[in-house]
Amino acid sequence: MRLHKGYAALTIALLAIELAIALFLNDPIVRPYVGDALAVVLVYAGLRAVTRLPVVPATLVAFAVAVAIEFGQYFRLLRAVGLDHNRFARMILGNGFDPKDFIAYASGAVAVLLIERYRRASRADAGTRTVRPSSDSSSTI
């Protein structure tokens, strides 16, 4: 295991955003869909903070976690384990199955892949921008 400080900071920031959404928003778009997409990004960032999983496997695991939680909602897992009245458990794990959530989870996973591809391309591009000395040996003042 390791601790990647950048992903750890992102995880903490996303957790704060998710909690703010869960506590203070009750709208038809941000809370159910943006929040679900961000949940995949949150799990991904957490995985990357503490493991050496590459981008694609970490994204797939994050997506699988979201899908597993959604199926837990379908099978009323919180009720089965006696946590259906626990506000914190309902906030973290949700309490209502919605097949449209799978689209939000997939959107979060695709966003992760696109952002990581962009980051990788930016780093590669930055590595090719080196200052090369001029082949002209004369200097001007």
PDB file of N, CA and C in Angstrom, residues 20-108:
ATOM      1  N   ALA A  20     -22.074  17.576   1.292  1.00  0.00           N
ATOM      2  CA  ALA A  20     -22.832  18.818   1.111  1.00  0.00           C
ATOM      3  C   ALA A  20     -24.037  18.590   0.207  1.00  0.00           C
ATOM      4  N   ILE A  21     -23.851  17.841  -0.861  1.00  0.00           N
ATOM      5  CA  ILE A  21     -24.967  17.533  -1.753  1.00  0.00           C
ATOM      6  C   ILE A  21     -26.041  16.754  -0.996  1.00  0.00           C
ATOM      7  N   ALA A  22     -25.611  15.733  -0.251  1.00  0.00           N
ATOM      8  CA  ALA A  22     -26.568  14.890   0.473  1.00  0.00           C
ATOM      9  C   ALA A  22     -27.310  15.663   1.564  1.00  0.00           C
ATOM     10  N   LEU A  23     -26.625  16.575   2.222  1.00  0.00           N
ATOM     11  CA  LEU A  23     -27.238  17.290   3.341  1.00  0.00           C
ATOM     12  C   LEU A  23     -28.063  18.506   2.938  1.00  0.00           C
ATOM     13  N   PHE A  24     -27.647  19.190   1.862  1.00  0.00           N
ATOM     14  CA  PHE A  24     -28.244  20.485   1.580  1.00  0.00           C
ATOM     15  C   PHE A  24     -29.006  20.592   0.263  1.00  0.00           C
ATOM     16  N   LEU A  25     -28.904  19.601  -0.588  1.00  0.00           N
ATOM     17  CA  LEU A  25     -29.616  19.683  -1.870  1.00  0.00           C
ATOM     18  C   LEU A  25     -30.710  18.636  -1.940  1.00  0.00           C
ATOM     19  N   ASN A  26     -31.811  19.043  -2.495  1.00  0.00           N
ATOM     20  CA  ASN A  26     -32.902  18.101  -2.734  1.00  0.00           C
ATOM     21  C   ASN A  26     -33.553  18.486  -4.058  1.00  0.00           C
ATOM     22  N   ASP A  27     -32.751  18.437  -5.098  1.00  0.00           N
ATOM     23  CA  ASP A  27     -33.220  18.828  -6.417  1.00  0.00           C
ATOM     24  C   ASP A  27     -33.328  17.589  -7.304  1.00  0.00           C
ATOM     25  N   PRO A  28     -33.892  17.729  -8.487  1.00  0.00           N
ATOM     26  CA  PRO A  28     -34.080  16.548  -9.347  1.00  0.00           C
ATOM     27  C   PRO A  28     -32.869  16.174 -10.213  1.00  0.00           C
ATOM     28  N   ILE A  29     -31.801  16.965 -10.206  1.00  0.00           N
ATOM     29  CA  ILE A  29     -30.658  16.678 -11.084  1.00  0.00           C
ATOM     30  C   ILE A  29     -29.367  16.447 -10.300  1.00  0.00           C
ATOM     31  N   VAL A  30     -28.929  17.452  -9.545  1.00  0.00           N
ATOM     32  CA  VAL A  30     -27.612  17.381  -8.906  1.00  0.00           C
ATOM     33  C   VAL A  30     -27.542  16.250  -7.892  1.00  0.00           C
ATOM     34  N   ARG A  31     -28.467  16.211  -6.975  1.00  0.00           N
ATOM     35  CA  ARG A  31     -28.386  15.195  -5.923  1.00  0.00           C
ATOM     36  C   ARG A  31     -28.451  13.769  -6.488  1.00  0.00           C
ATOM     37  N   PRO A  32     -29.440  13.456  -7.311  1.00  0.00           N
ATOM     38  CA  PRO A  32     -29.510  12.051  -7.743  1.00  0.00           C
ATOM     39  C   PRO A  32     -28.499  11.663  -8.821  1.00  0.00           C
ATOM     40  N   TYR A  33     -28.180  12.546  -9.737  1.00  0.00           N
ATOM     41  CA  TYR A  33     -27.356  12.128 -10.875  1.00  0.00           C
ATOM     42  C   TYR A  33     -25.920  12.619 -10.797  1.00  0.00           C
ATOM     43  N   VAL A  34     -25.717  13.898 -10.552  1.00  0.00           N
ATOM     44  CA  VAL A  34     -24.351  14.411 -10.410  1.00  0.00           C
ATOM     45  C   VAL A  34     -23.706  13.779  -9.183  1.00  0.00           C
ATOM     46  N   GLY A  35     -24.468  13.677  -8.108  1.00  0.00           N
ATOM     47  CA  GLY A  35     -23.946  13.035  -6.901  1.00  0.00           C
ATOM     48  C   GLY A  35     -23.535  11.591  -7.147  1.00  0.00           C
ATOM     49  N   ASP A  36     -24.334  10.857  -7.919  1.00  0.00           N
ATOM     50  CA  ASP A  36     -23.989   9.465  -8.217  1.00  0.00           C
ATOM     51  C   ASP A  36     -22.759   9.363  -9.114  1.00  0.00           C
ATOM     52  N   ALA A  37     -22.650  10.262 -10.084  1.00  0.00           N
ATOM     53  CA  ALA A  37     -21.459  10.257 -10.942  1.00  0.00           C
ATOM     54  C   ALA A  37     -20.214  10.588 -10.116  1.00  0.00           C
ATOM     55  N   LEU A  38     -20.344  11.579  -9.224  1.00  0.00           N
ATOM     56  CA  LEU A  38     -19.209  11.946  -8.360  1.00  0.00           C
ATOM     57  C   LEU A  38     -18.846  10.830  -7.386  1.00  0.00           C
ATOM     58  N   ALA A  39     -19.825  10.011  -7.021  1.00  0.00           N
ATOM     59  CA  ALA A  39     -19.536   8.900  -6.109  1.00  0.00           C
ATOM     60  C   ALA A  39     -18.548   7.929  -6.739  1.00  0.00           C
ATOM     61  N   VAL A  40     -18.673   7.702  -8.026  1.00  0.00           N
ATOM     62  CA  VAL A  40     -17.721   6.823  -8.724  1.00  0.00           C
ATOM     63  C   VAL A  40     -16.345   7.467  -8.734  1.00  0.00           C
ATOM     64  N   VAL A  41     -16.287   8.757  -8.987  1.00  0.00           N
ATOM     65  CA  VAL A  41     -15.008   9.473  -8.987  1.00  0.00           C
ATOM     66  C   VAL A  41     -14.394   9.436  -7.588  1.00  0.00           C
ATOM     67  N   LEU A  42     -15.227   9.583  -6.566  1.00  0.00           N
ATOM     68  CA  LEU A  42     -14.766   9.529  -5.176  1.00  0.00           C
ATOM     69  C   LEU A  42     -14.133   8.175  -4.854  1.00  0.00           C
ATOM     70  N   VAL A  43     -14.808   7.097  -5.208  1.00  0.00           N
ATOM     71  CA  VAL A  43     -14.267   5.761  -4.932  1.00  0.00           C
ATOM     72  C   VAL A  43     -12.978   5.553  -5.731  1.00  0.00           C
ATOM     73  N   TYR A  44     -12.971   5.994  -6.978  1.00  0.00           N
ATOM     74  CA  TYR A  44     -11.767   5.892  -7.810  1.00  0.00           C
ATOM     75  C   TYR A  44     -10.593   6.628  -7.150  1.00  0.00           C
ATOM     76  N   ALA A  45     -10.828   7.867  -6.748  1.00  0.00           N
ATOM     77  CA  ALA A  45      -9.754   8.662  -6.129  1.00  0.00           C
ATOM     78  C   ALA A  45      -9.263   7.994  -4.853  1.00  0.00           C
ATOM     79  N   GLY A  46     -10.193   7.457  -4.068  1.00  0.00           N
ATOM     80  CA  GLY A  46      -9.801   6.754  -2.851  1.00  0.00           C
ATOM     81  C   GLY A  46      -8.943   5.535  -3.143  1.00  0.00           C
ATOM     82  N   LEU A  47      -9.319   4.787  -4.156  1.00  0.00           N
ATOM     83  CA  LEU A  47      -8.522   3.618  -4.545  1.00  0.00           C
ATOM     84  C   LEU A  47      -7.122   4.028  -4.994  1.00  0.00           C
ATOM     85  N   ARG A  48      -7.063   5.057  -5.817  1.00  0.00           N
ATOM     86  CA  ARG A  48      -5.766   5.509  -6.325  1.00  0.00           C
ATOM     87  C   ARG A  48      -4.911   6.127  -5.218  1.00  0.00           C
ATOM     88  N   ALA A  49      -5.565   6.636  -4.170  1.00  0.00           N
ATOM     89  CA  ALA A  49      -4.818   7.229  -3.054  1.00  0.00           C
ATOM     90  C   ALA A  49      -4.072   6.171  -2.260  1.00  0.00           C
ATOM     91  N   VAL A  50      -4.628   4.976  -2.161  1.00  0.00           N
ATOM     92  CA  VAL A  50      -4.036   3.981  -1.255  1.00  0.00           C
ATOM     93  C   VAL A  50      -3.554   2.700  -1.941  1.00  0.00           C
ATOM     94  N   THR A  51      -3.758   2.585  -3.255  1.00  0.00           N
ATOM     95  CA  THR A  51      -3.279   1.399  -3.966  1.00  0.00           C
ATOM     96  C   THR A  51      -2.464   1.815  -5.174  1.00  0.00           C
ATOM     97  N   ARG A  52      -1.859   0.847  -5.792  1.00  0.00           N
ATOM     98  CA  ARG A  52      -1.120   1.088  -7.032  1.00  0.00           C
ATOM     99  C   ARG A  52      -1.910   0.603  -8.242  1.00  0.00           C
ATOM    100  N   LEU A  53      -3.220   0.474  -8.093  1.00  0.00           N
ATOM    101  CA  LEU A  53      -4.048   0.056  -9.214  1.00  0.00           C
ATOM    102  C   LEU A  53      -3.907   1.050 -10.363  1.00  0.00           C
ATOM    103  N   PRO A  54      -3.743   0.549 -11.576  1.00  0.00           N
ATOM    104  CA  PRO A  54      -3.725   1.453 -12.731  1.00  0.00           C
ATOM    105  C   PRO A  54      -5.107   2.078 -12.961  1.00  0.00           C
ATOM    106  N   VAL A  55      -5.160   3.030 -13.860  1.00  0.00           N
ATOM    107  CA  VAL A  55      -6.372   3.812 -14.105  1.00  0.00           C
ATOM    108  C   VAL A  55      -7.570   2.935 -14.450  1.00  0.00           C
ATOM    109  N   VAL A  56      -7.452   2.095 -15.463  1.00  0.00           N
ATOM    110  CA  VAL A  56      -8.614   1.323 -15.921  1.00  0.00           C
ATOM    111  C   VAL A  56      -9.106   0.339 -14.859  1.00  0.00           C
ATOM    112  N   PRO A  57      -8.241  -0.469 -14.249  1.00  0.00           N
ATOM    113  CA  PRO A  57      -8.759  -1.353 -13.195  1.00  0.00           C
ATOM    114  C   PRO A  57      -9.382  -0.595 -12.023  1.00  0.00           C
ATOM    115  N   ALA A  58      -8.792   0.509 -11.615  1.00  0.00           N
ATOM    116  CA  ALA A  58      -9.362   1.291 -10.511  1.00  0.00           C
ATOM    117  C   ALA A  58     -10.725   1.859 -10.904  1.00  0.00           C
ATOM    118  N   THR A  59     -10.861   2.289 -12.148  1.00  0.00           N
ATOM    119  CA  THR A  59     -12.145   2.800 -12.635  1.00  0.00           C
ATOM    120  C   THR A  59     -13.191   1.695 -12.639  1.00  0.00           C
ATOM    121  N   LEU A  60     -12.802   0.517 -13.103  1.00  0.00           N
ATOM    122  CA  LEU A  60     -13.741  -0.609 -13.124  1.00  0.00           C
ATOM    123  C   LEU A  60     -14.166  -1.024 -11.721  1.00  0.00           C
ATOM    124  N   VAL A  61     -13.234  -1.024 -10.780  1.00  0.00           N
ATOM    125  CA  VAL A  61     -13.579  -1.360  -9.399  1.00  0.00           C
ATOM    126  C   VAL A  61     -14.537  -0.308  -8.837  1.00  0.00           C
ATOM    127  N   ALA A  62     -14.263   0.963  -9.077  1.00  0.00           N
ATOM    128  CA  ALA A  62     -15.137   2.031  -8.576  1.00  0.00           C
ATOM    129  C   ALA A  62     -16.546   1.894  -9.159  1.00  0.00           C
ATOM    130  N   PHE A  63     -16.628   1.609 -10.440  1.00  0.00           N
ATOM    131  CA  PHE A  63     -17.930   1.401 -11.091  1.00  0.00           C
ATOM    132  C   PHE A  63     -18.630   0.187 -10.488  1.00  0.00           C
ATOM    133  N   ALA A  64     -17.880  -0.893 -10.266  1.00  0.00           N
ATOM    134  CA  ALA A  64     -18.458  -2.117  -9.693  1.00  0.00           C
ATOM    135  C   ALA A  64     -18.982  -1.866  -8.277  1.00  0.00           C
ATOM    136  N   VAL A  65     -18.267  -1.068  -7.499  1.00  0.00           N
ATOM    137  CA  VAL A  65     -18.732  -0.733  -6.147  1.00  0.00           C
ATOM    138  C   VAL A  65     -20.066   0.004  -6.230  1.00  0.00           C
ATOM    139  N   ALA A  66     -20.167   0.968  -7.129  1.00  0.00           N
ATOM    140  CA  ALA A  66     -21.411   1.725  -7.286  1.00  0.00           C
ATOM    141  C   ALA A  66     -22.557   0.807  -7.709  1.00  0.00           C
ATOM    142  N   VAL A  67     -22.288  -0.083  -8.640  1.00  0.00           N
ATOM    143  CA  VAL A  67     -23.312  -1.024  -9.105  1.00  0.00           C
ATOM    144  C   VAL A  67     -23.727  -1.954  -7.965  1.00  0.00           C
ATOM    145  N   ALA A  68     -22.765  -2.436  -7.196  1.00  0.00           N
ATOM    146  CA  ALA A  68     -23.082  -3.324  -6.071  1.00  0.00           C
ATOM    147  C   ALA A  68     -23.956  -2.599  -5.040  1.00  0.00           C
ATOM    148  N   ILE A  69     -23.644  -1.343  -4.772  1.00  0.00           N
ATOM    149  CA  ILE A  69     -24.455  -0.573  -3.826  1.00  0.00           C
ATOM    150  C   ILE A  69     -25.869  -0.388  -4.371  1.00  0.00           C
ATOM    151  N   GLU A  70     -25.979  -0.127  -5.672  1.00  0.00           N
ATOM    152  CA  GLU A  70     -27.306   0.036  -6.277  1.00  0.00           C
ATOM    153  C   GLU A  70     -28.121  -1.251  -6.172  1.00  0.00           C
ATOM    154  N   PHE A  71     -27.484  -2.378  -6.416  1.00  0.00           N
ATOM    155  CA  PHE A  71     -28.195  -3.649  -6.255  1.00  0.00           C
ATOM    156  C   PHE A  71     -28.527  -3.902  -4.786  1.00  0.00           C
ATOM    157  N   GLY A  72     -27.683  -3.439  -3.873  1.00  0.00           N
ATOM    158  CA  GLY A  72     -28.011  -3.504  -2.451  1.00  0.00           C
ATOM    159  C   GLY A  72     -29.276  -2.721  -2.151  1.00  0.00           C
ATOM    160  N   GLN A  73     -29.454  -1.593  -2.832  1.00  0.00           N
ATOM    161  CA  GLN A  73     -30.682  -0.810  -2.675  1.00  0.00           C
ATOM    162  C   GLN A  73     -31.885  -1.587  -3.216  1.00  0.00           C
ATOM    163  N   TYR A  74     -31.698  -2.238  -4.336  1.00  0.00           N
ATOM    164  CA  TYR A  74     -32.785  -3.022  -4.930  1.00  0.00           C
ATOM    165  C   TYR A  74     -33.242  -4.123  -3.978  1.00  0.00           C
ATOM    166  N   PHE A  75     -32.288  -4.783  -3.347  1.00  0.00           N
ATOM    167  CA  PHE A  75     -32.604  -5.879  -2.432  1.00  0.00           C
ATOM    168  C   PHE A  75     -32.828  -5.403  -0.987  1.00  0.00           C
ATOM    169  N   ARG A  76     -32.883  -4.070  -0.787  1.00  0.00           N
ATOM    170  CA  ARG A  76     -33.152  -3.464   0.514  1.00  0.00           C
ATOM    171  C   ARG A  76     -32.194  -3.979   1.595  1.00  0.00           C
ATOM    172  N   LEU A  77     -30.924  -3.907   1.250  1.00  0.00           N
ATOM    173  CA  LEU A  77     -29.882  -4.400   2.142  1.00  0.00           C
ATOM    174  C   LEU A  77     -29.875  -3.676   3.488  1.00  0.00           C
ATOM    175  N   LEU A  78     -30.088  -2.362   3.467  1.00  0.00           N
ATOM    176  CA  LEU A  78     -30.089  -1.616   4.732  1.00  0.00           C
ATOM    177  C   LEU A  78     -31.176  -2.125   5.674  1.00  0.00           C
ATOM    178  N   ARG A  79     -32.331  -2.441   5.138  1.00  0.00           N
ATOM    179  CA  ARG A  79     -33.402  -2.990   5.967  1.00  0.00           C
ATOM    180  C   ARG A  79     -33.006  -4.363   6.507  1.00  0.00           C
ATOM    181  N   ALA A  80     -32.385  -5.162   5.640  1.00  0.00           N
ATOM    182  CA  ALA A  80     -31.998  -6.522   6.038  1.00  0.00           C
ATOM    183  C   ALA A  80     -30.984  -6.524   7.182  1.00  0.00           C
ATOM    184  N   VAL A  81     -30.125  -5.522   7.226  1.00  0.00           N
ATOM    185  CA  VAL A  81     -29.112  -5.467   8.298  1.00  0.00           C
ATOM    186  C   VAL A  81     -29.505  -4.511   9.419  1.00  0.00           C
ATOM    187  N   GLY A  82     -30.726  -3.988   9.356  1.00  0.00           N
ATOM    188  CA  GLY A  82     -31.234  -3.147  10.433  1.00  0.00           C
ATOM    189  C   GLY A  82     -30.747  -1.711  10.423  1.00  0.00           C
ATOM    190  N   LEU A  83     -30.288  -1.219   9.282  1.00  0.00           N
ATOM    191  CA  LEU A  83     -29.793   0.154   9.207  1.00  0.00           C
ATOM    192  C   LEU A  83     -30.694   1.079   8.392  1.00  0.00           C
ATOM    193  N   ASP A  84     -31.910   0.644   8.116  1.00  0.00           N
ATOM    194  CA  ASP A  84     -32.786   1.450   7.274  1.00  0.00           C
ATOM    195  C   ASP A  84     -33.222   2.754   7.950  1.00  0.00           C
ATOM    196  N   HIS A  85     -33.085   2.870   9.267  1.00  0.00           N
ATOM    197  CA  HIS A  85     -33.427   4.112   9.963  1.00  0.00           C
ATOM    198  C   HIS A  85     -32.187   4.928  10.328  1.00  0.00           C
ATOM    199  N   ASN A  86     -31.022   4.465   9.916  1.00  0.00           N
ATOM    200  CA  ASN A  86     -29.776   5.158  10.206  1.00  0.00           C
ATOM    201  C   ASN A  86     -29.517   6.187   9.107  1.00  0.00           C
ATOM    202  N   ARG A  87     -29.584   7.463   9.468  1.00  0.00           N
ATOM    203  CA  ARG A  87     -29.440   8.546   8.473  1.00  0.00           C
ATOM    204  C   ARG A  87     -28.084   8.489   7.760  1.00  0.00           C
ATOM    205  N   PHE A  88     -27.042   8.217   8.529  1.00  0.00           N
ATOM    206  CA  PHE A  88     -25.692   8.151   7.941  1.00  0.00           C
ATOM    207  C   PHE A  88     -25.602   7.015   6.924  1.00  0.00           C
ATOM    208  N   ALA A  89     -26.119   5.855   7.262  1.00  0.00           N
ATOM    209  CA  ALA A  89     -26.085   4.706   6.345  1.00  0.00           C
ATOM    210  C   ALA A  89     -26.893   5.006   5.085  1.00  0.00           C
ATOM    211  N   ARG A  90     -28.046   5.639   5.255  1.00  0.00           N
ATOM    212  CA  ARG A  90     -28.861   5.983   4.079  1.00  0.00           C
ATOM    213  C   ARG A  90     -28.162   7.029   3.219  1.00  0.00           C
ATOM    214  N   MET A  91     -27.442   7.948   3.862  1.00  0.00           N
ATOM    215  CA  MET A  91     -26.733   8.987   3.116  1.00  0.00           C
ATOM    216  C   MET A  91     -25.592   8.373   2.302  1.00  0.00           C
ATOM    217  N   ILE A  92     -24.856   7.448   2.896  1.00  0.00           N
ATOM    218  CA  ILE A  92     -23.704   6.853   2.220  1.00  0.00           C
ATOM    219  C   ILE A  92     -24.128   5.807   1.196  1.00  0.00           C
ATOM    220  N   LEU A  93     -25.056   4.956   1.565  1.00  0.00           N
ATOM    221  CA  LEU A  93     -25.420   3.827   0.702  1.00  0.00           C
ATOM    222  C   LEU A  93     -26.713   4.025  -0.073  1.00  0.00           C
ATOM    223  N   GLY A  94     -27.413   5.100   0.195  1.00  0.00           N
ATOM    224  CA  GLY A  94     -28.667   5.342  -0.506  1.00  0.00           C
ATOM    225  C   GLY A  94     -29.771   4.451   0.019  1.00  0.00           C
ATOM    226  N   ASN A  95     -30.981   4.756  -0.419  1.00  0.00           N
ATOM    227  CA  ASN A  95     -32.090   3.952   0.078  1.00  0.00           C
ATOM    228  C   ASN A  95     -33.148   3.666  -0.963  1.00  0.00           C
ATOM    229  N   GLY A  96     -32.869   3.971  -2.213  1.00  0.00           N
ATOM    230  CA  GLY A  96     -33.869   3.708  -3.240  1.00  0.00           C
ATOM    231  C   GLY A  96     -33.236   3.304  -4.555  1.00  0.00           C
ATOM    232  N   PHE A  97     -33.643   2.178  -5.067  1.00  0.00           N
ATOM    233  CA  PHE A  97     -33.129   1.689  -6.347  1.00  0.00           C
ATOM    234  C   PHE A  97     -33.712   2.523  -7.482  1.00  0.00           C
ATOM    235  N   ASP A  98     -32.851   2.913  -8.418  1.00  0.00           N
ATOM    236  CA  ASP A  98     -33.275   3.622  -9.624  1.00  0.00           C
ATOM    237  C   ASP A  98     -32.379   3.173 -10.763  1.00  0.00           C
ATOM    238  N   PRO A  99     -32.941   2.482 -11.752  1.00  0.00           N
ATOM    239  CA  PRO A  99     -32.096   1.993 -12.853  1.00  0.00           C
ATOM    240  C   PRO A  99     -31.370   3.114 -13.607  1.00  0.00           C
ATOM    241  N   LYS A 100     -31.890   4.343 -13.552  1.00  0.00           N
ATOM    242  CA  LYS A 100     -31.212   5.470 -14.211  1.00  0.00           C
ATOM    243  C   LYS A 100     -29.879   5.792 -13.541  1.00  0.00           C
ATOM    244  N   ASP A 101     -29.716   5.356 -12.304  1.00  0.00           N
ATOM    245  CA  ASP A 101     -28.450   5.606 -11.611  1.00  0.00           C
ATOM    246  C   ASP A 101     -27.275   4.931 -12.312  1.00  0.00           C
ATOM    247  N   PHE A 102     -27.528   3.836 -12.996  1.00  0.00           N
ATOM    248  CA  PHE A 102     -26.450   3.152 -13.709  1.00  0.00           C
ATOM    249  C   PHE A 102     -25.852   4.057 -14.786  1.00  0.00           C
ATOM    250  N   ILE A 103     -26.668   4.893 -15.375  1.00  0.00           N
ATOM    251  CA  ILE A 103     -26.170   5.854 -16.375  1.00  0.00           C
ATOM    252  C   ILE A 103     -25.272   6.882 -15.694  1.00  0.00           C
ATOM    253  N   ALA A 104     -25.675   7.334 -14.522  1.00  0.00           N
ATOM    254  CA  ALA A 104     -24.843   8.291 -13.776  1.00  0.00           C
ATOM    255  C   ALA A 104     -23.516   7.657 -13.392  1.00  0.00           C
ATOM    256  N   TYR A 105     -23.543   6.397 -12.945  1.00  0.00           N
ATOM    257  CA  TYR A 105     -22.302   5.717 -12.575  1.00  0.00           C
ATOM    258  C   TYR A 105     -21.395   5.566 -13.794  1.00  0.00           C
ATOM    259  N   ALA A 106     -21.967   5.183 -14.912  1.00  0.00           N
ATOM    260  CA  ALA A 106     -21.172   5.045 -16.131  1.00  0.00           C
ATOM    261  C   ALA A 106     -20.595   6.397 -16.552  1.00  0.00           C
ATOM    262  N   SER A 107     -21.368   7.455 -16.392  1.00  0.00           N
ATOM    263  CA  SER A 107     -20.878   8.806 -16.721  1.00  0.00           C
ATOM    264  C   SER A 107     -19.694   9.182 -15.836  1.00  0.00           C
ATOM    265  N   GLY A 108     -19.769   8.856 -14.569  1.00  0.00           N
ATOM    266  CA  GLY A 108     -18.649   9.123 -13.670  1.00  0.00           C
ATOM    267  C   GLY A 108     -17.408   8.350 -14.080  1.00  0.00           C
TER     268      GLY A 108
END
